XYZ file of C-alpha atoms in Angstrom:
597
model
C 217.083 82.499 70.575
C 216.443 78.829 69.988
C 213.820 78.879 72.677
C 211.922 81.625 70.904
C 212.123 79.750 67.626
C 210.782 76.605 69.220
C 207.999 78.544 70.897
C 207.062 80.150 67.619
C 206.904 76.840 65.832
C 204.761 75.389 68.602
C 202.413 78.334 68.362
C 202.284 77.885 64.616
C 201.332 74.195 65.032
C 198.744 75.103 67.583
C 197.315 77.705 65.278
C 197.113 75.193 62.486
C 195.394 72.708 64.801
C 192.939 75.369 65.869
C 192.225 76.150 62.260
C 191.760 72.441 61.553
C 189.373 72.206 64.518
C 187.486 75.202 63.208
C 187.222 73.714 59.762
C 186.101 70.382 61.339
C 183.515 72.189 63.450
C 182.236 73.943 60.354
C 181.886 70.598 58.649
C 180.115 69.133 61.736
C 177.788 72.097 61.957
C 176.757 71.451 58.383
C 176.165 67.815 59.167
C 174.176 68.743 62.323
C 172.042 71.029 60.238
C 171.382 68.242 57.812
C 170.624 65.928 60.755
C 168.203 68.447 62.212
C 166.487 68.681 58.856
C 166.253 64.904 58.812
C 164.802 64.917 62.394
C 162.151 67.380 61.306
C 161.223 65.006 58.506
C 161.193 62.062 60.891
C 158.966 64.007 63.303
C 156.555 64.759 60.503
C 156.578 61.065 59.558
C 155.846 60.095 63.181
C 152.929 62.517 63.351
C 151.583 61.166 60.095
C 152.060 57.599 61.328
C 150.189 58.446 64.594
C 147.216 59.784 62.669
C 147.250 56.691 60.493
C 147.354 54.487 63.615
C 144.344 56.381 65.035
C 142.465 55.838 61.825
C 143.361 52.141 61.886
C 142.169 51.916 65.521
C 138.851 53.512 64.609
C 138.495 51.111 61.739
C 139.254 48.188 64.089
C 136.625 49.428 66.596
C 134.120 49.735 63.776
C 135.035 46.240 62.662
C 134.553 44.903 66.221
C 131.102 46.536 66.380
C 130.246 45.033 63.026
C 131.466 41.612 64.210
C 129.422 41.951 67.451
C 126.298 42.940 65.532
C 126.907 40.096 63.109
C 127.332 37.660 65.981
C 124.135 38.915 67.637
C 122.290 38.614 64.356
C 123.710 35.122 63.931
C 122.672 34.113 67.462
C 119.215 35.553 66.879
C 119.020 33.726 63.601
C 120.139 30.449 65.167
C 117.626 30.879 68.034
C 114.825 31.766 65.652
C 115.841 28.896 63.400
C 115.619 26.550 66.384
C 112.180 27.897 67.295
C 111.007 27.682 63.709
C 112.255 24.122 63.593
C 110.335 23.295 66.812
C 107.217 24.951 65.378
C 107.624 22.996 62.131
C 108.100 19.759 64.037
C 105.097 20.563 66.254
C 102.921 21.365 63.242
C 103.919 18.137 61.519
C 103.373 16.074 64.675
C 100.093 17.846 65.412
C 98.902 17.134 61.904
C 99.826 13.479 62.311
C 98.158 13.205 65.753
C 95.059 15.007 64.491
C 94.757 12.524 61.674
C 95.298 9.658 64.094
C 92.829 11.225 66.539
C 90.051 11.346 63.967
C 90.916 7.834 62.826
C 91.025 6.306 66.295
C 88.621 8.422 68.340
C 86.584 10.452 65.884
C 83.626 8.107 66.202
C 83.447 8.579 69.963
C 82.073 12.094 69.542
C 79.070 10.708 67.698
C 78.755 7.883 70.230
C 78.688 10.377 73.088
C 76.157 12.554 71.272
C 73.927 9.504 70.663
C 74.203 8.378 74.304
C 73.442 11.903 75.502
C 70.316 11.921 73.351
C 69.200 8.430 74.337
C 69.284 9.110 78.089
C 67.286 12.323 77.729
C 63.735 11.963 78.992
C 62.356 13.696 75.907
C 63.842 10.946 73.746
C 61.995 8.336 75.778
C 58.738 10.272 75.370
C 59.391 10.599 71.637
C 59.934 6.845 71.258
C 56.918 5.911 73.377
C 54.725 8.295 71.368
C 56.194 6.885 68.109
C 57.578 10.295 67.141
C 60.831 8.385 66.654
C 60.664 4.760 65.599
C 62.346 2.226 67.824
C 63.844 0.679 64.695
C 65.720 3.919 63.978
C 67.011 3.959 67.540
C 68.149 0.357 67.202
C 69.853 1.043 63.889
C 71.752 4.018 65.288
C 72.964 2.143 68.341
C 73.947 -0.932 66.355
C 75.936 1.269 63.989
C 77.768 2.808 66.986
C 78.437 -0.687 68.310
C 79.978 -1.732 64.992
C 82.115 1.417 64.773
C 83.212 1.399 68.442
C 83.307 -2.248 69.614
C 85.945 -1.503 72.309
C 84.310 1.618 73.738
C 82.066 0.796 76.716
C 79.555 3.558 75.928
C 78.560 1.980 72.598
C 77.081 -1.249 74.090
C 75.719 0.805 77.017
C 73.751 2.965 74.568
C 72.616 -0.204 72.811
C 71.271 -1.516 76.133
C 69.245 1.691 76.604
C 67.829 1.320 73.076
C 66.899 -2.313 73.826
C 64.923 -1.108 76.818
C 62.913 1.193 74.540
C 62.030 -1.855 72.405
C 61.370 -4.129 75.407
C 64.089 -6.480 74.195
C 65.201 -7.868 77.538
C 67.622 -10.506 76.313
C 69.336 -8.153 73.862
C 69.557 -5.500 76.564
C 71.149 -7.897 79.046
C 73.703 -8.976 76.438
C 74.568 -5.343 75.731
C 74.861 -4.625 79.452
C 77.166 -7.593 79.936
C 79.341 -6.454 77.021
C 79.583 -2.912 78.442
C 80.499 -4.229 81.904
C 83.148 -6.443 80.354
C 84.820 -3.341 78.852
C 84.512 -1.132 81.973
C 82.367 -2.445 84.793
C 82.516 0.609 87.064
C 81.556 3.133 84.401
C 78.875 0.864 82.924
C 77.282 0.214 86.334
C 77.269 3.927 87.111
C 75.824 4.749 83.691
C 72.981 2.257 84.068
C 72.241 3.461 87.606
C 72.066 7.099 86.569
C 70.029 6.248 83.472
C 67.485 4.247 85.473
C 67.239 7.116 87.943
C 66.564 9.598 85.144
C 63.814 7.319 83.771
C 62.261 6.978 87.246
C 63.175 3.340 87.958
C 64.640 3.757 91.464
C 64.762 0.007 92.167
C 66.997 -0.718 89.195
C 68.977 2.475 89.902
C 69.688 1.201 93.423
C 70.676 -2.271 92.172
C 73.133 -0.849 89.652
C 74.465 1.612 92.240
C 75.119 -1.276 94.613
C 77.229 -2.969 91.923
C 79.053 0.312 91.245
C 79.879 0.843 94.924
C 81.156 -2.722 95.252
C 83.570 -2.135 92.376
C 85.196 0.920 94.001
C 88.481 0.863 95.872
C 88.122 2.976 99.045
C 91.823 3.795 98.825
C 91.428 5.374 95.354
C 88.201 7.289 94.884
C 88.102 9.442 91.771
C 86.388 12.772 91.342
C 83.366 11.048 89.779
C 82.480 9.634 93.159
C 82.123 13.134 94.625
C 79.369 13.935 92.117
C 77.737 10.542 92.627
C 77.797 10.993 96.398
C 75.950 14.293 95.993
C 73.257 12.548 93.951
C 72.909 9.685 96.431
C 72.817 11.942 99.498
C 70.165 14.122 97.860
C 68.044 10.969 97.388
C 67.922 11.545 93.654
C 68.502 7.804 93.219
C 65.972 6.875 95.899
C 66.041 5.682 99.493
C 67.227 2.207 98.548
C 70.332 3.559 96.812
C 70.995 5.750 99.854
C 70.838 2.683 102.078
C 73.258 0.790 99.823
C 75.663 3.718 99.935
C 75.474 3.948 103.735
C 76.157 0.228 104.079
C 79.061 0.453 101.611
C 80.597 3.383 103.498
C 80.184 1.536 106.787
C 81.915 -1.489 105.251
C 84.771 0.697 104.016
C 85.071 2.100 107.510
C 85.329 -1.362 109.016
C 87.804 -2.587 106.396
C 90.046 0.423 106.921
C 89.868 0.497 110.714
C 90.060 -3.217 111.460
C 92.711 -5.742 110.570
C 91.941 -9.471 110.512
C 91.796 -10.846 114.032
C 91.216 -7.469 115.700
C 88.241 -6.858 117.916
C 85.964 -3.952 117.107
C 87.074 -2.061 120.231
C 90.755 -2.332 119.340
C 90.005 -1.244 115.792
C 88.151 1.842 117.028
C 91.097 2.863 119.200
C 93.692 2.301 116.477
C 91.682 3.704 113.602
C 90.527 6.724 115.588
C 94.034 8.194 115.762
C 93.441 10.152 112.560
C 90.278 11.728 113.955
C 91.818 12.229 117.393
C 94.626 14.199 115.760
C 92.098 16.171 113.727
C 90.048 17.074 116.815
C 93.157 17.984 118.810
C 94.078 20.461 116.089
C 90.790 22.281 116.836
C 91.570 22.843 120.528
C 91.774 26.360 121.871
C 95.339 27.502 122.376
C 96.105 29.348 125.577
C 97.466 32.863 125.077
C 100.965 33.599 126.368
C 99.780 36.231 128.853
C 96.743 34.250 130.000
C 96.932 33.015 133.630
C 100.386 34.586 133.998
C 100.333 34.621 137.838
C 99.165 30.994 138.029
C 101.834 30.071 135.487
C 104.622 31.539 137.681
C 103.266 30.085 140.923
C 102.754 26.552 139.610
C 106.326 26.170 138.328
C 107.100 22.844 136.644
C 103.481 21.702 136.927
C 102.321 24.294 134.427
C 103.147 22.484 131.159
C 100.949 19.517 132.081
C 98.163 21.751 133.372
C 98.180 23.877 130.227
C 98.078 20.825 127.927
C 95.239 19.241 129.911
C 93.259 22.495 129.852
C 93.705 22.836 126.082
C 92.636 19.218 125.493
C 89.535 19.804 127.573
C 88.437 22.516 125.128
C 88.267 20.029 122.229
C 84.532 19.114 122.626
C 83.423 22.768 122.731
C 85.678 23.750 119.850
C 84.574 20.722 117.814
C 80.917 21.512 118.435
C 81.476 25.165 117.442
C 83.176 24.037 114.226
C 80.425 21.555 113.363
C 77.673 24.093 114.078
C 79.456 26.510 111.752
C 79.900 23.867 109.051
C 76.380 22.441 109.460
C 74.114 25.309 110.522
C 71.008 23.175 109.843
C 72.217 20.439 112.171
C 73.546 16.949 111.408
C 70.279 15.883 109.750
C 69.375 19.140 108.023
C 66.141 21.055 108.136
C 64.621 18.987 105.340
C 65.749 16.972 102.367
C 66.185 19.086 99.248
C 63.802 18.784 96.315
C 64.868 15.915 94.087
C 65.258 17.967 90.933
C 67.788 15.568 89.407
C 70.536 18.163 88.964
C 73.208 15.969 90.574
C 72.182 12.990 88.428
C 72.285 15.171 85.330
C 75.711 16.501 86.233
C 77.075 13.050 87.026
C 75.672 11.583 83.816
C 77.013 14.419 81.667
C 80.416 14.115 83.292
C 80.473 10.352 82.792
C 79.501 10.554 79.114
C 82.016 13.309 78.330
C 84.845 11.678 80.231
C 87.739 10.721 77.977
C 89.258 7.301 78.113
C 92.902 7.073 79.262
C 94.328 6.570 75.750
C 92.139 9.350 74.428
C 93.132 11.764 77.184
C 96.828 10.928 76.739
C 96.752 11.734 73.012
C 94.703 14.878 73.569
C 97.227 16.071 76.146
C 100.034 15.586 73.601
C 98.057 17.561 71.018
C 97.440 20.318 73.536
C 101.143 20.619 74.239
C 101.956 20.821 70.540
C 99.370 23.585 70.198
C 101.121 25.420 73.017
C 104.482 25.062 71.241
C 102.988 26.624 68.107
C 101.270 29.381 70.112
C 104.538 30.301 71.840
C 106.542 30.280 68.573
C 108.635 27.315 69.593
C 109.735 28.703 72.996
C 109.944 25.420 74.896
C 110.772 27.116 78.193
C 107.626 29.241 78.021
C 105.638 26.167 77.033
C 106.967 24.262 80.051
C 105.856 27.051 82.383
C 102.449 27.592 80.793
C 101.427 24.041 79.890
C 98.476 22.824 81.918
C 96.471 20.190 80.159
C 92.740 20.677 80.680
C 92.224 17.114 79.555
C 94.120 15.538 82.422
C 92.146 14.204 85.412
C 90.619 16.848 87.679
C 92.671 15.743 90.651
C 94.482 12.756 92.014
C 92.307 10.030 93.568
C 91.758 10.339 97.292
C 91.215 7.785 100.012
C 87.832 7.302 101.623
C 89.107 8.675 104.932
C 90.490 11.743 103.167
C 87.126 12.298 101.500
C 85.336 12.104 104.851
C 87.850 14.426 106.473
C 87.507 16.993 103.699
C 83.720 16.735 103.654
C 83.417 17.429 107.389
C 86.368 19.701 108.150
C 87.516 21.161 104.800
C 84.420 21.596 102.604
C 86.261 23.850 100.161
C 88.533 20.942 99.274
C 85.782 18.330 98.903
C 83.351 20.457 96.862
C 80.371 18.466 98.082
C 76.837 19.671 98.690
C 75.370 19.910 102.213
C 73.464 16.571 102.013
C 76.630 14.674 101.025
C 78.643 16.382 103.738
C 76.017 15.489 106.334
C 76.110 11.916 105.059
C 79.903 11.911 105.537
C 79.442 13.293 109.047
C 77.053 10.490 109.971
C 79.489 7.946 108.551
C 82.207 8.998 111.010
C 80.091 10.335 113.854
C 80.648 7.367 116.179
C 84.409 7.552 115.573
C 84.426 11.300 116.264
C 82.552 10.776 119.535
C 84.990 8.025 120.560
C 87.933 10.281 119.697
C 86.433 13.132 121.743
C 85.926 10.746 124.704
C 89.553 9.657 124.481
C 90.750 13.256 124.401
C 88.656 14.177 127.450
C 89.942 11.070 129.248
C 93.495 12.154 128.431
C 92.670 15.618 129.732
C 91.533 14.100 133.034
C 94.916 12.369 133.357
C 96.570 15.788 133.359
C 94.176 17.029 136.082
C 95.642 16.251 139.555
C 93.601 16.284 142.742
C 95.572 19.263 144.004
C 98.473 21.453 142.962
C 101.223 23.247 144.851
C 101.640 26.996 144.455
C 105.004 28.501 145.412
C 105.635 32.197 146.002
C 108.745 33.657 147.673
C 109.959 30.246 148.917
C 106.560 29.616 150.526
C 104.251 26.873 149.234
C 100.628 25.912 149.664
C 98.509 23.063 148.310
C 95.092 23.780 146.817
C 92.416 21.489 145.397
C 91.670 21.457 141.675
C 87.976 20.836 142.321
C 86.200 24.190 141.917
C 83.682 23.238 144.629
C 86.499 22.441 147.072
C 88.682 25.380 146.131
C 89.824 26.986 149.409
C 89.297 30.504 150.719
C 92.424 32.514 149.786
C 92.582 34.578 153.005
C 94.298 31.946 155.205
C 96.935 31.366 152.518
C 97.527 35.085 152.115
C 97.900 35.540 155.871
C 100.228 32.556 156.050
C 102.421 33.947 153.274
C 102.483 37.391 154.890
C 103.417 35.902 158.270
C 106.138 33.794 156.671
C 107.748 36.779 154.963
C 107.397 38.885 158.149
C 109.236 36.245 160.176
C 111.831 35.905 157.474
C 112.321 39.684 157.394
C 112.630 39.792 161.192
C 115.313 37.121 161.129
C 117.202 38.953 158.400
C 116.898 42.232 160.297
C 118.200 40.711 163.518
C 121.083 39.212 161.580
C 122.313 42.733 160.822
C 124.879 43.327 163.706
C 128.233 45.023 164.150
C 130.913 42.865 162.622
C 133.726 43.412 165.132
C 136.352 41.345 163.345
C 135.927 43.562 160.321
C 136.066 46.679 162.541
C 139.318 45.537 164.127
C 140.789 44.581 160.791
C 139.874 47.948 159.277
C 141.353 49.850 162.272
C 144.556 47.850 162.052
C 144.897 48.413 158.321
C 144.099 52.138 158.668
C 146.565 52.546 161.564
C 149.357 50.775 159.708
C 148.731 52.845 156.585
C 148.481 56.195 158.415
C 151.202 55.817 161.046
C 153.772 53.427 159.651
C 153.594 53.783 155.904
C 152.625 57.379 155.090
C 155.608 59.066 156.850
C 158.154 56.918 155.032
C 157.031 56.976 151.386
C 157.472 59.580 148.682
C 154.721 61.910 147.582
C 153.610 59.623 144.722
C 152.467 56.933 147.190
C 151.632 59.162 150.156
C 148.278 60.261 148.721
C 147.269 56.683 147.996
C 147.985 55.368 151.511
C 146.398 58.467 153.074
C 143.186 57.790 151.124
C 143.342 54.123 152.155
C 143.653 55.070 155.838
C 140.714 57.511 155.522
C 138.567 54.845 153.833
C 139.242 52.394 156.653
C 138.172 54.982 159.226
C 134.916 55.680 157.324
C 134.250 51.942 157.082
C 134.734 51.533 160.852
C 132.312 54.391 161.530
C 129.724 52.806 159.151
C 130.079 49.384 160.774
C 129.556 50.836 164.239
C 126.871 53.465 163.562
C 125.086 52.112 160.397
C 123.390 49.054 161.918
C 119.982 50.757 162.490
C 119.966 52.108 158.946
C 120.795 48.700 157.478
C 118.074 47.054 159.568
C 115.587 49.628 158.316
C 116.526 48.851 154.703
C 116.040 45.113 155.331
C 112.596 45.742 156.835
C 111.581 47.980 153.923
C 112.690 45.343 151.440
C 110.759 42.727 153.404
C 107.641 44.879 153.380
C 107.850 45.322 149.613
C 108.448 41.592 149.153
C 105.473 40.769 151.392
C 103.123 43.094 149.527
C 104.241 41.879 146.102
C 104.131 38.216 147.105
C 100.694 38.510 148.691
C 99.376 40.257 145.586
C 100.928 37.581 143.356
C 99.474 34.744 145.420
C 96.044 36.373 145.542
C 96.080 36.757 141.759
C 97.348 33.193 141.279
C 94.566 31.804 143.517
C 91.905 33.808 141.687
C 93.244 32.687 138.327
C 93.512 29.119 139.577
C 89.832 29.032 140.482
C 88.840 30.408 137.080
C 91.302 28.042 135.403
C 89.858 24.881 136.956
C 86.258 26.061 136.567
C 86.876 26.489 132.823
C 88.628 23.120 132.696
C 85.704 21.247 134.274
C 83.101 23.120 132.237
C 85.014 22.362 129.036
C 85.066 18.637 129.837
C 81.332 18.729 130.477
C 80.953 20.051 126.921
C 81.384 16.450 125.743
C 77.733 15.751 126.557
C 76.662 18.736 124.445
C 78.709 17.438 121.527
C 77.234 13.953 121.843
C 73.651 15.184 122.120
C 74.095 17.507 119.097
C 74.796 14.622 116.773
C 72.722 12.014 118.538
C 73.905 8.802 120.149
C 76.571 7.028 118.058
C 74.549 3.893 117.848
C 71.642 5.767 116.293
C 73.603 6.553 113.172
């Protein structure tokens, strides 16, 4: 009874606990519902926040693009500002230099115009016919002298005006003043002026002074034009003689050191021309004389070089005939129309002085800066001042070399180039003689040809060149004997036969019966191979001898053909060599004897 009561009370407590759990679950379910509602709200907030973040990102990207565009605009502005600043600076500097130019050199334009008018032959006729008064000429030149006391052309023009008035003393004073400022230009100006007025004696005297003032190691481009005028005899025969003597003196001063004999000087100084002539030699083709090349062996390099050197006279003569189709003296002297004198005089009058050219080059660069909108890099690539010297000065030897061998570089007329040729003709002939003498050193009395271990010696004199038949028969007999010896050396090699039989017997009788199947096939094949080898050694001797004879026959035929070709090429080779060396006389006779120039 008590047990049932206790069980009932326990069940009652359990029921109450279950009810409490139910009520608690109901409360929790309400809270979970509220929590779920809150989660829904949070989810909606997250979605809204994500869209806001996307909008912010888009705004940031737009801001970055704006910043990039702003930066690009700023860089462009800075670059343009820098260019504008360079343009402004260039304009200001150009304005300043232009003002300075007109202040310092503006008068030279009028001085040049006056000098250009004074040296014109029509001006002389006008003065002599009193169309223009000599007093007006004197007044103009004196005014130029007062305005340009440091410019050599002003007193030079005054000297020309004094000649119109027959004022000798005044003219000499003006000439002295011009020579004091720039002796070379003044002497050249007076020489060209006298030539234009027909006074060849005075033109030659002034030209002599001009030539004496030149440095043969630094000849400017003016001398090229002057040389054309002299060579064309536009300044007269006397001026031509002075020029020839001056060039001969330059030659001697360049080629000869103090204490040297003339012969030593010719040898030392002719190295430049020897090198030049050697560069004209005919190069032997790789496949030319191929059989002779193989047969001569180590001798070939010397033979080839000597043969090429021997071609120098012919090649030099061919080059000179091409460069001077009318010969070294020309068909006839050209008509003295004065064009070279006119060109030289115009060039001399228009030539800017160093300070003038330097300032004009600066102005030209500033103009380029303005033209390129301040782009200094583009200016650096495009800037080429037309007011700088035409080219760097050249040495006298370079001028002669260009005139004779590179006429496109020298830009001289045919008479001047022929004059340059005569100036170096004796040196060229000496250089050609030295090259031919060197070629003879490479030419032995005889050479040795080797083919298939057989050698023969042949003469290099075409007239003594031997008949090839005895050599061909000797080579054939040598190879036949050699083949016979090799054929007789093919015999049965009994030690090898015995060794092969022993190895085959041991493998077949003593090894094969006692090994497993994996090795039995190997030793059986080895025994069979030894038997075949023994049969070949005993029965194959005739066949091997036949092969040796066939190889010998092929070697004999090929070797005989090679030797025959080498001998034929050798004869042609040495005939060409000797004929090329004889071309030296043709070269010498084309230009005349050295002493005659």
